[in-house]
Amino acid sequence: MEKTSYSEKIAQKALEMGAIRLSPQKPFCWASGYYMPIYNDNRTLLGDWEARKMIASAFGEILSSIGFDPDNIAGTSTAGIPHATTLSDMLHKPLTYIRSSGKDHGLKNQIEGLGRAKGYDGKKVLLIEDLISTGMSSIKAVKAIQEADGLVPYCLAIFTYGTEEGKKAFGDLDPVCTPLTILDYDYVISIAEKTGYITSEEKEILKDWSSSPFTWGEKHGWKKEER
């Protein structure tokens, strides 16, 4: 879909604050042991109230463009909660958040904010995530909402790497939940080149990563570390 009127400013802010880091010459070693030329930590954006406001406004634009008016805003735990909170306050909507699994004590809730109802009673829910990578954490949250009798046709996120794994994970969902993001990998590297964060040569190296993320490191001399 088309980028929001806030996308470029959010991309610039993410690069300036280090929420998105691009380093094709000295890549980052991810938890998987693979070397990657990008690292994303959207929690960095929480320290800037203007960034939080822009993110919520961008989500609002996306909702307007797709014509979706949710009954409830649900954030993934923990990274999606702050942005779901800002958006729900802006839209005057109820807020819930989804744990990765149910608590092992007390009421053993996986979804917080439902009160005594313990379910969504067929209401429309919007899931807010900060990042879509392989999509696994988002898919778990979607299924938890569906199991709690919620209708969740959309998942909005700040950023996506655009991996084939992520696309397949959402593509396999039934009922369908469509992921939509403010920023994506190709857009961010185009803004990075435009602002002088990277050179045109570095942009080509970064584009090469998106075509094959898990072979990129070794191809460029960075062998996977066994963990």
Tab-separated table of C-alpha atoms in Angstrom:
chain	number	residue	atom	x	y	z
A	1	MET	CA	0.000	0.000	0.000
A	2	GLU	CA	1.010	3.661	-0.290
A	3	LYS	CA	3.155	5.113	2.453
A	4	THR	CA	1.538	7.471	4.963
A	5	SER	CA	2.275	11.193	5.132
A	6	TYR	CA	4.363	10.409	8.236
A	7	SER	CA	6.436	7.538	6.799
A	8	GLU	CA	9.431	9.570	5.632
A	9	LYS	CA	9.699	11.494	8.916
A	10	ILE	CA	9.407	8.281	10.921
A	11	ALA	CA	12.087	6.622	8.763
A	12	GLN	CA	14.400	9.596	9.287
A	13	LYS	CA	13.707	9.588	13.028
A	14	ALA	CA	14.362	5.834	13.246
A	15	LEU	CA	17.711	6.229	11.476
A	16	GLU	CA	18.708	9.279	13.544
A	17	MET	CA	17.857	7.618	16.870
A	18	GLY	CA	19.338	4.241	15.942
A	19	ALA	CA	16.032	2.390	16.037
A	20	ILE	CA	16.991	1.173	12.569
A	21	ARG	CA	20.711	0.729	11.943
A	22	LEU	CA	22.232	-0.037	8.558
A	23	SER	CA	25.813	-1.280	8.467
A	24	PRO	CA	26.647	-3.184	5.271
A	25	GLN	CA	30.410	-2.919	5.843
A	26	LYS	CA	30.325	-4.171	9.449
A	27	PRO	CA	27.144	-6.234	9.873
A	28	PHE	CA	25.417	-7.216	13.099
A	29	CYS	CA	25.414	-10.760	14.454
A	30	TRP	CA	21.791	-11.663	15.163
A	31	ALA	CA	20.714	-14.100	17.886
A	32	SER	CA	20.514	-16.777	15.179
A	33	GLY	CA	24.265	-16.427	14.561
A	34	TYR	CA	23.751	-14.995	11.075
A	35	TYR	CA	25.436	-11.719	10.149
A	36	MET	CA	22.975	-9.148	8.846
A	37	PRO	CA	23.552	-5.555	7.620
A	38	ILE	CA	20.519	-4.211	9.481
A	39	TYR	CA	19.363	-4.139	13.070
A	40	ASN	CA	15.987	-2.924	14.267
A	41	ASP	CA	15.034	-1.958	17.820
A	42	ASN	CA	11.867	0.132	17.719
A	43	ARG	CA	11.900	0.454	21.515
A	44	THR	CA	14.435	3.242	20.982
A	45	LEU	CA	11.602	5.357	19.550
A	46	LEU	CA	9.768	5.300	22.872
A	47	GLY	CA	12.147	7.959	24.180
A	48	ASP	CA	10.742	10.578	21.790
A	49	TRP	CA	7.134	11.670	22.307
A	50	GLU	CA	6.958	13.150	18.803
A	51	ALA	CA	7.978	9.802	17.326
A	52	ARG	CA	5.275	8.019	19.325
A	53	LYS	CA	2.686	10.563	18.195
A	54	MET	CA	3.727	10.238	14.530
A	55	ILE	CA	3.529	6.447	14.711
A	56	ALA	CA	0.001	6.569	16.133
A	57	SER	CA	-1.029	9.126	13.494
A	58	ALA	CA	0.428	6.949	10.728
A	59	PHE	CA	-1.523	3.952	12.042
A	60	GLY	CA	-4.616	6.168	12.034
A	61	GLU	CA	-4.038	7.050	8.376
A	62	ILE	CA	-3.704	3.381	7.480
A	63	LEU	CA	-6.992	2.595	9.227
A	64	SER	CA	-8.711	5.414	7.316
A	65	SER	CA	-7.285	4.229	3.991
A	66	ILE	CA	-8.550	0.651	4.473
A	67	GLY	CA	-11.844	1.731	6.048
A	68	PHE	CA	-11.437	-0.306	9.218
A	69	ASP	CA	-12.918	0.922	12.500
A	70	PRO	CA	-11.868	-1.519	15.257
A	71	ASP	CA	-13.747	-2.037	18.485
A	72	ASN	CA	-10.568	-2.830	20.389
A	73	ILE	CA	-6.838	-2.100	19.977
A	74	ALA	CA	-4.577	-4.998	21.012
A	75	GLY	CA	-0.818	-4.698	21.471
A	76	THR	CA	1.683	-7.516	21.441
A	77	SER	CA	3.666	-7.920	24.643
A	78	THR	CA	5.827	-6.049	25.184
A	79	ALA	CA	6.954	-4.012	22.191
A	80	GLY	CA	3.507	-3.401	20.718
A	81	ILE	CA	1.913	-2.227	23.970
A	82	PRO	CA	3.147	1.407	24.019
A	83	HIS	CA	2.063	2.073	20.433
A	84	ALA	CA	-1.269	0.321	20.927
A	85	THR	CA	-1.795	2.494	24.009
A	86	THR	CA	-1.047	5.741	22.162
A	87	LEU	CA	-3.325	4.741	19.283
A	88	SER	CA	-6.184	3.612	21.539
A	89	ASP	CA	-5.979	6.906	23.461
A	90	MET	CA	-6.042	8.842	20.178
A	91	LEU	CA	-9.052	6.885	18.888
A	92	HIS	CA	-10.800	6.586	22.293
A	93	LYS	CA	-10.854	2.789	22.014
A	94	PRO	CA	-10.521	0.008	24.600
A	95	LEU	CA	-7.020	-1.457	24.965
A	96	THR	CA	-5.907	-5.038	25.463
A	97	TYR	CA	-2.525	-6.682	25.241
A	98	ILE	CA	-1.455	-10.174	24.302
A	99	ARG	CA	1.163	-12.149	26.206
A	100	SER	CA	3.300	-14.704	24.366
A	101	SER	CA	1.623	-17.314	26.587
A	102	GLY	CA	-0.760	-17.458	29.526
A	103	LYS	CA	0.531	-16.688	33.013
A	104	ASP	CA	1.368	-19.704	35.150
A	105	HIS	CA	-0.352	-18.237	38.215
A	106	GLY	CA	-3.429	-16.303	39.312
A	107	LEU	CA	-6.057	-16.100	36.582
A	108	LYS	CA	-3.552	-17.430	34.022
A	109	ASN	CA	-4.546	-14.763	31.493
A	110	GLN	CA	-2.884	-14.567	28.107
A	111	ILE	CA	-4.899	-11.494	27.139
A	112	GLU	CA	-5.043	-8.584	29.567
A	113	GLY	CA	-7.683	-5.858	29.567
A	114	LEU	CA	-10.760	-7.981	28.898
A	115	GLY	CA	-12.009	-7.837	32.482
A	116	ARG	CA	-14.641	-10.318	33.506
A	117	ALA	CA	-15.678	-10.979	29.909
A	118	LYS	CA	-12.534	-13.050	29.187
A	119	GLY	CA	-13.300	-12.762	25.480
A	120	TYR	CA	-13.953	-10.261	22.697
A	121	ASP	CA	-17.513	-11.495	21.998
A	122	GLY	CA	-17.077	-11.320	18.229
A	123	LYS	CA	-15.810	-7.723	18.214
A	124	LYS	CA	-13.363	-6.297	15.654
A	125	VAL	CA	-9.821	-6.184	16.993
A	126	LEU	CA	-6.796	-4.400	15.565
A	127	LEU	CA	-3.443	-5.989	16.439
A	128	ILE	CA	-0.487	-3.621	16.862
A	129	GLU	CA	3.044	-4.997	16.527
A	130	ASP	CA	6.332	-3.109	16.414
A	131	LEU	CA	8.199	-5.375	13.971
A	132	ILE	CA	7.323	-8.156	11.552
A	133	SER	CA	10.292	-10.416	10.891
A	134	THR	CA	9.442	-14.101	10.470
A	135	GLY	CA	5.938	-13.283	11.707
A	136	MET	CA	5.860	-16.019	14.345
A	137	SER	CA	5.172	-13.796	17.380
A	138	SER	CA	2.490	-11.877	15.476
A	139	ILE	CA	0.796	-15.090	14.343
A	140	LYS	CA	0.656	-16.364	17.947
A	141	ALA	CA	-1.050	-13.119	18.979
A	142	VAL	CA	-3.528	-13.323	16.093
A	143	LYS	CA	-4.476	-16.880	17.059
A	144	ALA	CA	-4.864	-15.908	20.720
A	145	ILE	CA	-7.307	-13.152	19.726
A	146	GLN	CA	-9.247	-15.523	17.477
A	147	GLU	CA	-9.427	-18.126	20.248
A	148	ALA	CA	-10.861	-15.395	22.484
A	149	ASP	CA	-13.672	-14.832	19.941
A	150	GLY	CA	-12.125	-11.746	18.374
A	151	LEU	CA	-12.174	-10.832	14.686
A	152	VAL	CA	-8.685	-9.651	13.734
A	153	PRO	CA	-8.477	-8.927	9.984
A	154	TYR	CA	-5.447	-6.614	10.234
A	155	CYS	CA	-2.106	-6.442	11.995
A	156	LEU	CA	-0.360	-3.055	11.825
A	157	ALA	CA	3.353	-2.703	12.539
A	158	ILE	CA	5.988	0.008	12.407
A	159	PHE	CA	8.501	-1.922	10.296
A	160	THR	CA	8.939	-5.143	8.336
A	161	TYR	CA	12.006	-6.764	6.847
A	162	GLY	CA	9.731	-8.211	4.168
A	163	THR	CA	11.091	-11.745	4.524
A	164	GLU	CA	9.527	-14.628	2.626
A	165	GLU	CA	9.054	-16.411	5.974
A	166	GLY	CA	6.952	-13.533	7.274
A	167	LYS	CA	4.865	-13.347	4.109
A	168	LYS	CA	4.220	-17.091	4.194
A	169	ALA	CA	3.291	-17.081	7.894
A	170	PHE	CA	0.560	-14.502	7.322
A	171	GLY	CA	-0.432	-16.064	3.997
A	172	ASP	CA	-1.155	-19.372	5.723
A	173	LEU	CA	-3.587	-17.822	8.235
A	174	ASP	CA	-7.247	-18.775	8.023
A	175	PRO	CA	-9.182	-16.593	8.770
A	176	VAL	CA	-7.037	-14.058	6.981
A	177	CYS	CA	-5.141	-11.360	8.893
A	178	THR	CA	-3.441	-8.862	6.592
A	179	PRO	CA	-0.185	-7.248	7.803
A	180	LEU	CA	0.299	-3.558	6.962
A	181	THR	CA	3.314	-1.493	7.981
A	182	ILE	CA	4.364	2.146	8.138
A	183	LEU	CA	7.866	1.299	6.917
A	184	ASP	CA	9.425	-1.550	5.006
A	185	TYR	CA	13.021	-2.478	4.258
A	186	ASP	CA	13.206	-1.151	0.687
A	187	TYR	CA	11.595	2.142	1.684
A	188	VAL	CA	13.982	2.679	4.600
A	189	ILE	CA	17.108	2.107	2.511
A	190	SER	CA	15.778	4.535	-0.117
A	191	ILE	CA	15.336	7.198	2.608
A	192	ALA	CA	18.768	6.326	4.015
A	193	GLU	CA	20.367	6.986	0.626
A	194	LYS	CA	18.352	10.173	0.132
A	195	THR	CA	19.533	11.592	3.466
A	196	GLY	CA	23.169	10.540	3.005
A	197	TYR	CA	23.067	7.846	5.704
A	198	ILE	CA	24.349	5.340	3.120
A	199	THR	CA	26.017	5.619	-0.288
A	200	SER	CA	24.575	4.304	-3.545
A	201	GLU	CA	27.118	1.465	-3.402
A	202	GLU	CA	26.006	0.533	0.105
A	203	LYS	CA	22.406	0.630	-1.044
A	204	GLU	CA	23.177	-2.069	-3.632
A	205	ILE	CA	24.801	-4.252	-0.943
A	206	LEU	CA	21.708	-3.808	1.232
A	207	LYS	CA	19.364	-4.669	-1.637
A	208	ASP	CA	21.390	-7.846	-2.166
A	209	TRP	CA	20.606	-8.837	1.444
A	210	SER	CA	16.844	-8.636	0.944
A	211	SER	CA	16.991	-11.147	-1.910
A	212	SER	CA	18.653	-13.802	0.282
A	213	PRO	CA	19.076	-12.795	3.948
A	214	PHE	CA	20.442	-16.083	5.244
A	215	THR	CA	23.168	-16.502	2.614
A	216	TRP	CA	24.157	-12.826	2.463
A	217	GLY	CA	26.643	-12.916	5.350
A	218	GLU	CA	28.758	-15.783	4.107
A	219	LYS	CA	28.658	-14.389	0.585
A	220	HIS	CA	30.240	-11.197	1.905
A	221	GLY	CA	32.787	-12.926	4.152
A	222	TRP	CA	30.817	-13.145	7.409
A	223	LYS	CA	30.362	-16.800	8.342
A	224	LYS	CA	27.496	-17.779	10.625
A	225	GLU	CA	28.444	-18.187	14.290
A	226	GLU	CA	27.258	-21.390	15.900
A	227	ARG	CA	25.377	-20.660	19.133
